[in-house]
mmCIF file of C-alpha atoms in Angstrom:
data_model
loop_
_atom_site.group_PDB
_atom_site.id
_atom_site.type_symbol
_atom_site.label_atom_id
_atom_site.label_comp_id
_atom_site.label_asym_id
_atom_site.label_seq_id
_atom_site.Cartn_x
_atom_site.Cartn_y
_atom_site.Cartn_z
ATOM 1 C CA UNK A 30 111.729 55.928 52.270
ATOM 2 C CA UNK A 31 114.544 53.831 53.611
ATOM 3 C CA UNK A 32 116.530 55.371 56.405
ATOM 4 C CA UNK A 33 120.045 54.567 55.259
ATOM 5 C CA UNK A 34 123.253 56.525 55.590
ATOM 6 C CA UNK A 35 122.390 58.699 52.602
ATOM 7 C CA UNK A 36 118.563 58.786 52.538
ATOM 8 C CA UNK A 37 116.434 61.513 54.152
ATOM 9 C CA UNK A 38 114.149 59.857 56.747
ATOM 10 C CA UNK A 39 110.384 60.049 56.191
ATOM 11 C CA UNK A 40 109.903 61.622 59.633
ATOM 12 C CA UNK A 41 112.450 64.385 59.041
ATOM 13 C CA UNK A 42 111.549 68.065 59.230
ATOM 14 C CA UNK A 43 110.326 69.743 56.063
ATOM 15 C CA UNK A 44 113.541 71.566 55.151
ATOM 16 C CA UNK A 45 115.913 68.778 56.140
ATOM 17 C CA UNK A 46 119.392 69.520 54.711
ATOM 18 C CA UNK A 47 120.044 65.788 54.388
ATOM 19 C CA UNK A 48 122.039 63.440 56.617
ATOM 20 C CA UNK A 49 125.169 63.915 54.485
ATOM 21 C CA UNK A 50 125.127 67.721 54.725
ATOM 22 C CA UNK A 51 127.820 69.376 56.816
ATOM 23 C CA UNK A 52 124.978 71.143 58.668
ATOM 24 C CA UNK A 53 123.067 67.903 59.352
ATOM 25 C CA UNK A 54 121.733 67.974 62.905
ATOM 26 C CA UNK A 55 123.053 71.510 63.410
ATOM 27 C CA UNK A 56 120.916 73.809 61.250
ATOM 28 C CA UNK A 57 117.741 75.589 62.340
ATOM 29 C CA UNK A 58 115.726 73.164 60.192
ATOM 30 C CA UNK A 59 116.964 70.319 62.417
ATOM 31 C CA UNK A 60 115.512 71.730 65.635
ATOM 32 C CA UNK A 61 113.018 69.268 67.115
ATOM 33 C CA UNK A 62 113.668 66.544 64.524
ATOM 34 C CA UNK A 63 113.764 63.059 66.084
ATOM 35 C CA UNK A 64 116.840 62.278 63.977
ATOM 36 C CA UNK A 65 118.825 65.351 65.024
ATOM 37 C CA UNK A 66 121.354 63.598 67.253
ATOM 38 C CA UNK A 67 121.896 60.722 64.806
ATOM 39 C CA UNK A 68 122.483 63.090 61.892
ATOM 40 C CA UNK A 69 124.818 65.310 63.883
ATOM 41 C CA UNK A 70 127.106 62.384 64.719
ATOM 42 C CA UNK A 71 126.766 60.305 61.530
ATOM 43 C CA UNK A 72 129.749 60.158 59.120
ATOM 44 C CA UNK A 73 129.464 62.519 56.153
ATOM 45 C CA UNK A 74 130.261 61.880 52.530
ATOM 46 C CA UNK A 75 128.978 62.264 48.970
ATOM 47 C CA UNK A 76 125.544 60.868 48.168
ATOM 48 C CA UNK A 77 126.185 57.569 46.344
ATOM 49 C CA UNK A 78 122.911 57.978 44.426
ATOM 50 C CA UNK A 79 124.444 60.907 42.546
ATOM 51 C CA UNK A 80 126.635 58.404 40.702
ATOM 52 C CA UNK A 81 123.501 56.540 39.597
ATOM 53 C CA UNK A 82 121.889 59.779 38.439
ATOM 54 C CA UNK A 83 124.987 60.741 36.451
ATOM 55 C CA UNK A 84 125.015 57.339 34.765
ATOM 56 C CA UNK A 85 121.292 57.524 33.957
ATOM 57 C CA UNK A 86 121.498 61.085 32.618
ATOM 58 C CA UNK A 87 124.517 60.272 30.441
ATOM 59 C CA UNK A 88 122.117 59.334 27.614
ATOM 60 C CA UNK A 89 120.331 62.718 27.773
ATOM 61 C CA UNK A 90 121.931 65.403 25.588
ATOM 62 C CA UNK A 91 120.100 68.508 26.816
ATOM 63 C CA UNK A 92 118.248 69.239 30.063
ATOM 64 C CA UNK A 93 115.871 72.200 30.334
ATOM 65 C CA UNK A 94 114.092 73.324 33.510
ATOM 66 C CA UNK A 95 110.792 75.190 33.092
ATOM 67 C CA UNK A 96 110.179 77.461 36.088
ATOM 68 C CA UNK A 97 107.752 80.152 37.182
ATOM 69 C CA UNK A 98 107.649 82.541 40.088
ATOM 70 C CA UNK A 99 103.960 81.943 40.769
ATOM 71 C CA UNK A 100 101.220 79.532 39.798
ATOM 72 C CA UNK A 101 98.650 80.091 37.076
ATOM 73 C CA UNK A 102 100.981 81.623 34.484
ATOM 74 C CA UNK A 103 100.791 78.696 32.039
ATOM 75 C CA UNK A 104 104.102 77.046 32.888
ATOM 76 C CA UNK A 105 102.863 73.477 32.436
ATOM 77 C CA UNK A 106 101.059 74.423 29.222
ATOM 78 C CA UNK A 107 104.343 75.816 27.931
ATOM 79 C CA UNK A 108 106.265 72.700 29.046
ATOM 80 C CA UNK A 109 103.786 70.459 27.238
ATOM 81 C CA UNK A 110 103.773 72.495 24.022
ATOM 82 C CA UNK A 111 107.585 72.849 24.104
ATOM 83 C CA UNK A 112 107.807 69.050 24.259
ATOM 84 C CA UNK A 113 105.307 68.697 21.410
ATOM 85 C CA UNK A 114 107.288 71.192 19.314
ATOM 86 C CA UNK A 115 110.650 69.506 19.897
ATOM 87 C CA UNK A 116 109.167 66.076 19.148
ATOM 88 C CA UNK A 117 107.577 67.412 15.948
ATOM 89 C CA UNK A 118 111.091 68.326 14.754
ATOM 90 C CA UNK A 119 112.055 64.616 15.023
ATOM 91 C CA UNK A 120 113.950 65.011 18.296
ATOM 92 C CA UNK A 121 113.759 62.327 20.966
ATOM 93 C CA UNK A 122 112.097 64.079 23.907
ATOM 94 C CA UNK A 123 111.375 63.291 27.565
ATOM 95 C CA UNK A 124 109.022 65.348 29.731
ATOM 96 C CA UNK A 125 109.517 64.992 33.498
ATOM 97 C CA UNK A 126 106.819 66.433 35.767
ATOM 98 C CA UNK A 127 108.217 67.169 39.258
ATOM 99 C CA UNK A 128 105.200 69.169 40.406
ATOM 100 C CA UNK A 129 104.438 66.570 43.065
ATOM 101 C CA UNK A 130 101.334 68.226 44.544
ATOM 102 C CA UNK A 131 99.811 69.472 41.272
ATOM 103 C CA UNK A 132 100.763 67.096 38.443
ATOM 104 C CA UNK A 133 98.894 68.443 35.387
ATOM 105 C CA UNK A 134 101.192 67.097 32.660
ATOM 106 C CA UNK A 135 99.354 63.751 32.172
ATOM 107 C CA UNK A 136 96.148 65.627 31.304
ATOM 108 C CA UNK A 137 97.912 68.137 29.077
ATOM 109 C CA UNK A 138 99.335 65.307 26.983
ATOM 110 C CA UNK A 139 96.144 63.238 26.961
ATOM 111 C CA UNK A 140 97.705 60.470 29.077
ATOM 112 C CA UNK A 141 95.386 60.376 32.076
ATOM 113 C CA UNK A 142 94.807 56.886 33.422
ATOM 114 C CA UNK A 143 98.079 55.486 32.093
ATOM 115 C CA UNK A 144 100.322 53.355 34.317
ATOM 116 C CA UNK A 145 104.083 53.239 34.792
ATOM 117 C CA UNK A 146 105.724 49.928 33.930
ATOM 118 C CA UNK A 147 108.948 48.586 35.358
ATOM 119 C CA UNK A 148 111.524 46.554 33.478
ATOM 120 C CA UNK A 149 115.014 45.309 34.254
ATOM 121 C CA UNK A 150 116.251 48.711 32.996
ATOM 122 C CA UNK A 151 114.097 50.690 35.441
ATOM 123 C CA UNK A 152 110.829 52.613 35.240
ATOM 124 C CA UNK A 153 109.607 53.055 31.676
ATOM 125 C CA UNK A 154 108.158 56.461 30.736
ATOM 126 C CA UNK A 155 104.626 56.599 29.370
ATOM 127 C CA UNK A 156 104.966 57.209 25.646
ATOM 128 C CA UNK A 157 102.634 59.480 23.717
ATOM 129 C CA UNK A 158 104.588 58.885 20.517
ATOM 130 C CA UNK A 159 107.683 56.845 19.820
ATOM 131 C CA UNK A 160 109.810 59.970 20.374
ATOM 132 C CA UNK A 161 107.936 61.598 23.289
ATOM 133 C CA UNK A 162 108.029 59.941 26.731
ATOM 134 C CA UNK A 163 106.476 61.323 29.921
ATOM 135 C CA UNK A 164 106.995 60.680 33.643
ATOM 136 C CA UNK A 165 104.812 62.099 36.422
ATOM 137 C CA UNK A 166 103.520 61.210 39.864
ATOM 138 C CA UNK A 167 100.113 61.627 38.236
ATOM 139 C CA UNK A 168 100.543 58.147 36.769
ATOM 140 C CA UNK A 169 100.975 56.716 40.267
ATOM 141 C CA UNK A 170 97.828 58.089 41.898
ATOM 142 C CA UNK A 171 94.897 55.660 42.181
ATOM 143 C CA UNK A 172 92.500 58.618 42.026
ATOM 144 C CA UNK A 173 93.341 61.809 40.074
ATOM 145 C CA UNK A 174 91.381 63.835 42.658
ATOM 146 C CA UNK A 175 93.481 62.520 45.533
ATOM 147 C CA UNK A 176 95.577 65.156 47.321
ATOM 148 C CA UNK A 177 99.316 64.533 47.627
ATOM 149 C CA UNK A 178 100.149 65.613 51.190
ATOM 150 C CA UNK A 179 103.884 65.043 51.450
ATOM 151 C CA UNK A 180 106.641 66.768 53.371
ATOM 152 C CA UNK A 181 109.768 67.953 51.611
ATOM 153 C CA UNK A 182 111.941 64.865 52.264
ATOM 154 C CA UNK A 183 109.441 62.522 50.643
ATOM 155 C CA UNK A 184 109.108 64.813 47.610
ATOM 156 C CA UNK A 185 112.886 64.951 47.311
ATOM 157 C CA UNK A 186 113.095 61.168 47.473
ATOM 158 C CA UNK A 187 110.644 60.765 44.574
ATOM 159 C CA UNK A 188 112.512 63.326 42.454
ATOM 160 C CA UNK A 189 115.713 61.402 43.082
ATOM 161 C CA UNK A 190 113.960 58.189 42.022
ATOM 162 C CA UNK A 191 112.691 59.812 38.841
ATOM 163 C CA UNK A 192 116.239 60.842 37.931
ATOM 164 C CA UNK A 193 117.931 57.619 39.006
ATOM 165 C CA UNK A 194 115.413 54.948 38.029
ATOM 166 C CA UNK A 195 113.590 56.173 34.891
ATOM 167 C CA UNK A 196 115.035 54.668 31.716
ATOM 168 C CA UNK A 197 114.752 57.394 29.055
ATOM 169 C CA UNK A 198 117.215 55.805 26.672
ATOM 170 C CA UNK A 199 119.059 58.005 24.173
ATOM 171 C CA UNK A 200 117.144 61.294 24.041
ATOM 172 C CA UNK A 201 117.925 64.769 22.748
ATOM 173 C CA UNK A 202 115.940 66.846 25.250
ATOM 174 C CA UNK A 203 114.644 66.321 28.779
ATOM 175 C CA UNK A 204 112.112 69.017 29.702
ATOM 176 C CA UNK A 205 111.563 69.274 33.475
ATOM 177 C CA UNK A 206 108.301 70.912 34.530
ATOM 178 C CA UNK A 207 108.839 72.241 38.066
ATOM 179 C CA UNK A 208 106.262 73.607 40.540
ATOM 180 C CA UNK A 209 105.999 77.370 41.106
ATOM 181 C CA UNK A 210 108.411 79.149 43.420
ATOM 182 C CA UNK A 211 111.841 78.226 44.776
ATOM 183 C CA UNK A 212 111.042 75.419 47.192
ATOM 184 C CA UNK A 213 112.486 72.010 48.080
ATOM 185 C CA UNK A 214 111.758 70.518 44.669
ATOM 186 C CA UNK A 215 113.826 73.196 42.937
ATOM 187 C CA UNK A 216 116.772 72.799 45.285
ATOM 188 C CA UNK A 217 116.635 69.012 44.832
ATOM 189 C CA UNK A 218 116.459 68.996 41.032
ATOM 190 C CA UNK A 219 119.359 71.442 40.814
ATOM 191 C CA UNK A 220 121.434 69.549 43.378
ATOM 192 C CA UNK A 221 120.870 66.199 41.670
ATOM 193 C CA UNK A 222 121.294 67.394 38.080
ATOM 194 C CA UNK A 223 124.157 69.876 38.349
ATOM 195 C CA UNK A 224 126.785 67.149 38.143
ATOM 196 C CA UNK A 225 125.164 65.917 34.916
ATOM 197 C CA UNK A 226 125.133 69.313 33.181
ATOM 198 C CA UNK A 227 121.929 71.387 32.998
ATOM 199 C CA UNK A 228 121.613 73.559 29.895
ATOM 200 C CA UNK A 229 119.558 76.061 31.838
ATOM 201 C CA UNK A 230 116.088 77.243 32.790
ATOM 202 C CA UNK A 231 113.194 78.861 30.956
ATOM 203 C CA UNK A 232 111.124 81.141 33.191
ATOM 204 C CA UNK A 233 107.450 81.708 32.362
ATOM 205 C CA UNK A 234 105.560 84.801 33.488
ATOM 206 C CA UNK A 235 102.564 86.969 32.677
ATOM 207 C CA UNK A 236 102.959 90.710 31.941
ATOM 208 C CA UNK A 237 101.669 92.251 35.165
ATOM 209 C CA UNK A 238 103.946 93.449 37.954
ATOM 210 C CA UNK A 239 102.629 91.004 40.574
ATOM 211 C CA UNK A 240 103.918 88.129 38.447
ATOM 212 C CA UNK A 241 107.151 89.826 37.397
ATOM 213 C CA UNK A 242 108.043 90.500 41.047
ATOM 214 C CA UNK A 243 108.031 86.761 41.709
ATOM 215 C CA UNK A 244 109.899 86.027 38.486
ATOM 216 C CA UNK A 245 112.709 88.321 39.610
ATOM 217 C CA UNK A 246 113.080 86.063 42.653
ATOM 218 C CA UNK A 247 113.139 83.006 40.370
ATOM 219 C CA UNK A 248 115.911 84.530 38.259
ATOM 220 C CA UNK A 249 117.801 85.434 41.434
ATOM 221 C CA UNK A 250 117.461 81.801 42.568
ATOM 222 C CA UNK A 251 118.919 80.567 39.268
ATOM 223 C CA UNK A 252 121.878 82.915 39.573
ATOM 224 C CA UNK A 253 122.558 81.881 43.166
ATOM 225 C CA UNK A 254 122.568 78.149 42.394
ATOM 226 C CA UNK A 255 124.532 78.565 39.150
ATOM 227 C CA UNK A 256 121.759 77.732 36.659
ATOM 228 C CA UNK A 257 121.860 79.644 33.377
ATOM 229 C CA UNK A 258 118.634 81.475 32.497
ATOM 230 C CA UNK A 259 118.009 80.517 28.881
ATOM 231 C CA UNK A 260 115.281 83.121 28.657
ATOM 232 C CA UNK A 261 111.941 84.440 29.842
ATOM 233 C CA UNK A 262 108.600 83.799 28.121
ATOM 234 C CA UNK A 263 105.781 86.302 28.554
ATOM 235 C CA UNK A 264 102.635 84.184 28.447
ATOM 236 C CA UNK A 265 99.038 85.482 28.195
ATOM 237 C CA UNK A 266 100.462 88.595 26.577
ATOM 238 C CA UNK A 267 97.148 90.131 25.577
ATOM 239 C CA UNK A 268 94.078 88.429 24.141
ATOM 240 C CA UNK A 269 94.314 87.667 20.423
ATOM 241 C CA UNK A 270 91.378 85.928 18.767
ATOM 242 C CA UNK A 271 89.827 85.785 15.318
ATOM 243 C CA UNK A 272 86.664 87.841 14.975
ATOM 244 C CA UNK A 273 84.912 84.732 13.674
ATOM 245 C CA UNK A 274 85.673 82.936 16.974
ATOM 246 C CA UNK A 275 84.282 85.672 19.239
ATOM 247 C CA UNK A 276 80.902 85.635 20.957
ATOM 248 C CA UNK A 277 78.744 88.758 20.923
ATOM 249 C CA UNK A 278 76.226 89.911 23.525
ATOM 250 C CA UNK A 279 73.684 92.716 23.751
ATOM 251 C CA UNK A 280 72.220 93.486 27.173
ATOM 252 C CA UNK A 281 73.068 89.977 28.359
ATOM 253 C CA UNK A 282 71.568 88.261 25.313
ATOM 254 C CA UNK A 283 73.760 86.144 23.037
ATOM 255 C CA UNK A 284 73.547 87.674 19.544
ATOM 256 C CA UNK A 285 76.614 85.891 18.078
ATOM 257 C CA UNK A 286 74.749 84.279 15.184
ATOM 258 C CA UNK A 287 73.129 87.565 14.141
ATOM 259 C CA UNK A 288 76.380 89.560 14.498
ATOM 260 C CA UNK A 289 78.503 87.141 12.474
ATOM 261 C CA UNK A 290 75.850 86.891 9.769
ATOM 262 C CA UNK A 291 75.682 90.693 9.613
ATOM 263 C CA UNK A 292 79.476 90.976 9.266
ATOM 264 C CA UNK A 293 79.491 88.207 6.658
ATOM 265 C CA UNK A 294 76.945 90.083 4.562
ATOM 266 C CA UNK A 295 78.249 93.632 5.059
ATOM 267 C CA UNK A 296 82.037 93.256 5.527
ATOM 268 C CA UNK A 297 83.151 89.600 5.125
ATOM 269 C CA UNK A 298 86.822 90.607 5.019
ATOM 270 C CA UNK A 299 86.606 91.419 8.745
ATOM 271 C CA UNK A 300 86.086 87.749 9.639
ATOM 272 C CA UNK A 301 89.759 86.985 8.958
ATOM 273 C CA UNK A 302 90.977 89.753 11.290
ATOM 274 C CA UNK A 303 92.153 89.204 14.857
ATOM 275 C CA UNK A 304 90.611 91.073 17.755
ATOM 276 C CA UNK A 305 93.315 92.111 20.257
ATOM 277 C CA UNK A 306 93.042 93.396 23.806
ATOM 278 C CA UNK A 307 95.323 93.791 26.829
ATOM 279 C CA UNK A 308 94.111 91.543 29.639
ATOM 280 C CA UNK A 309 96.845 92.367 32.155
ATOM 281 C CA UNK A 310 98.280 95.792 32.890
ATOM 282 C CA UNK A 311 101.604 95.862 31.032
ATOM 283 C CA UNK A 312 102.297 99.595 31.286
ATOM 284 C CA UNK A 313 105.391 98.771 33.351
ATOM 285 C CA UNK A 314 107.085 97.333 30.281
ATOM 286 C CA UNK A 315 106.335 93.679 30.922
ATOM 287 C CA UNK A 316 108.851 90.849 30.749
ATOM 288 C CA UNK A 317 110.957 92.470 28.020
ATOM 289 C CA UNK A 318 111.850 95.438 30.250
ATOM 290 C CA UNK A 319 112.541 93.168 33.226
ATOM 291 C CA UNK A 320 114.900 91.043 31.117
ATOM 292 C CA UNK A 321 116.866 94.113 30.061
ATOM 293 C CA UNK A 322 117.173 95.211 33.682
ATOM 294 C CA UNK A 323 118.261 91.776 34.903
ATOM 295 C CA UNK A 324 120.517 90.924 31.967
ATOM 296 C CA UNK A 325 118.733 87.765 30.812
ATOM 297 C CA UNK A 326 117.398 86.847 27.343
ATOM 298 C CA UNK A 327 113.789 87.584 26.417
ATOM 299 C CA UNK A 328 112.424 84.732 24.299
ATOM 300 C CA UNK A 329 109.140 86.316 23.280
ATOM 301 C CA UNK A 330 105.429 86.699 23.928
ATOM 302 C CA UNK A 331 102.602 84.180 23.654
ATOM 303 C CA UNK A 332 99.130 85.745 23.348
ATOM 304 C CA UNK A 333 96.209 84.550 25.420
ATOM 305 C CA UNK A 334 94.557 82.195 22.953
ATOM 306 C CA UNK A 335 91.391 80.318 24.024
ATOM 307 C CA UNK A 336 92.154 77.683 21.400
ATOM 308 C CA UNK A 337 95.534 76.998 23.019
ATOM 309 C CA UNK A 338 93.736 76.548 26.331
ATOM 310 C CA UNK A 339 91.367 74.110 24.648
ATOM 311 C CA UNK A 340 94.281 72.168 23.158
ATOM 312 C CA UNK A 341 95.797 71.836 26.654
ATOM 313 C CA UNK A 342 92.474 70.662 28.095
ATOM 314 C CA UNK A 343 92.154 68.082 25.317
ATOM 315 C CA UNK A 344 95.764 66.903 25.709
ATOM 316 C CA UNK A 345 96.910 67.667 22.184
ATOM 317 C CA UNK A 346 99.556 69.669 20.380
ATOM 318 C CA UNK A 347 98.630 73.158 19.216
ATOM 319 C CA UNK A 348 100.874 72.616 16.177
ATOM 320 C CA UNK A 349 98.984 69.706 14.602
ATOM 321 C CA UNK A 350 96.329 71.817 12.880
ATOM 322 C CA UNK A 351 95.625 75.425 12.002
ATOM 323 C CA UNK A 352 93.220 76.049 14.864
ATOM 324 C CA UNK A 353 95.721 77.767 17.217
ATOM 325 C CA UNK A 354 96.606 80.365 14.620
ATOM 326 C CA UNK A 355 97.177 83.079 17.243
ATOM 327 C CA UNK A 356 99.485 81.189 19.621
ATOM 328 C CA UNK A 357 101.178 78.410 17.624
ATOM 329 C CA UNK A 358 103.389 80.700 15.450
ATOM 330 C CA UNK A 359 104.485 82.652 18.559
ATOM 331 C CA UNK A 360 105.359 79.421 20.399
ATOM 332 C CA UNK A 361 107.346 78.103 17.431
ATOM 333 C CA UNK A 362 109.415 81.297 17.267
ATOM 334 C CA UNK A 363 110.168 80.961 20.986
ATOM 335 C CA UNK A 364 111.181 77.302 20.595
ATOM 336 C CA UNK A 365 113.542 78.224 17.738
ATOM 337 C CA UNK A 366 115.160 80.938 19.895
ATOM 338 C CA UNK A 367 115.442 78.544 22.800
ATOM 339 C CA UNK A 368 117.139 75.838 20.736
ATOM 340 C CA UNK A 369 119.540 78.473 19.373
ATOM 341 C CA UNK A 370 120.374 79.538 22.963
ATOM 342 C CA UNK A 371 121.155 75.927 23.885
ATOM 343 C CA UNK A 372 123.171 75.051 20.797
#
């Protein structure tokens, strides 16, 4: 990254406040940084790249952050399916993956191995359909198994580039898939986008208390930085699966074929029923209770559906066929609530 008056140097400390910050060279994060003296004495002023970001984002009507307090709650799956759902309603949609160290969006949209192209207008998103474009660091890695070992300043610089240099064109929704937690990437995306108008954030959680505790911190972060919480989604809210899709075992032996044939002969009407079970302990009231306590909207529950997981692995929409009959209707109801919150 260039070391100009407004850029964060590559050799800066991890939580560098930025050379233009009033605390540059003076904060605890600056201790031991080789640039400390330069930053402390350099002239301060607004980041000129913000103007470029504002101009680029002027063609984007709505901007939605998708956040989670911890990893493994299905945040990227939700981001991908939200984008599929919005695009299926004939909206122009962009999906921006700022999870620099764990970019899973290319796989979840079936775009692995694609390359980013540059034109005189900037970086072009990778398009799945004519109305669904995607941008991710995953498209820049020569090997998908390669680890991205970057400090905060370099991550921040790439996020800024994504916002300033990607040419989305006229789009209705930009969905931003962020990494878990409240780290540098979150501070950067909020700082860079606030001047352009963020509609708000969707927070994804699972029902158990260990996840909800982290989500409370995520909601607190949003309130502190002035980002509206559009709502909370409770993902993996109990297993829900058709009886016909279950496997059956007896003393370790797979007896699925026998069991389904028996049900088909004796009680065929059972094959259309759903088997339901709580996977996580939700006796504490789950996300709905937490939302009431924290005064934020509850968007709904998405059951744990193995067919939704398969759709994500295969990089396809769960709305294109009738296979995700447990999760797709729940996701559509959540998307409708979310759009109503925004509009």
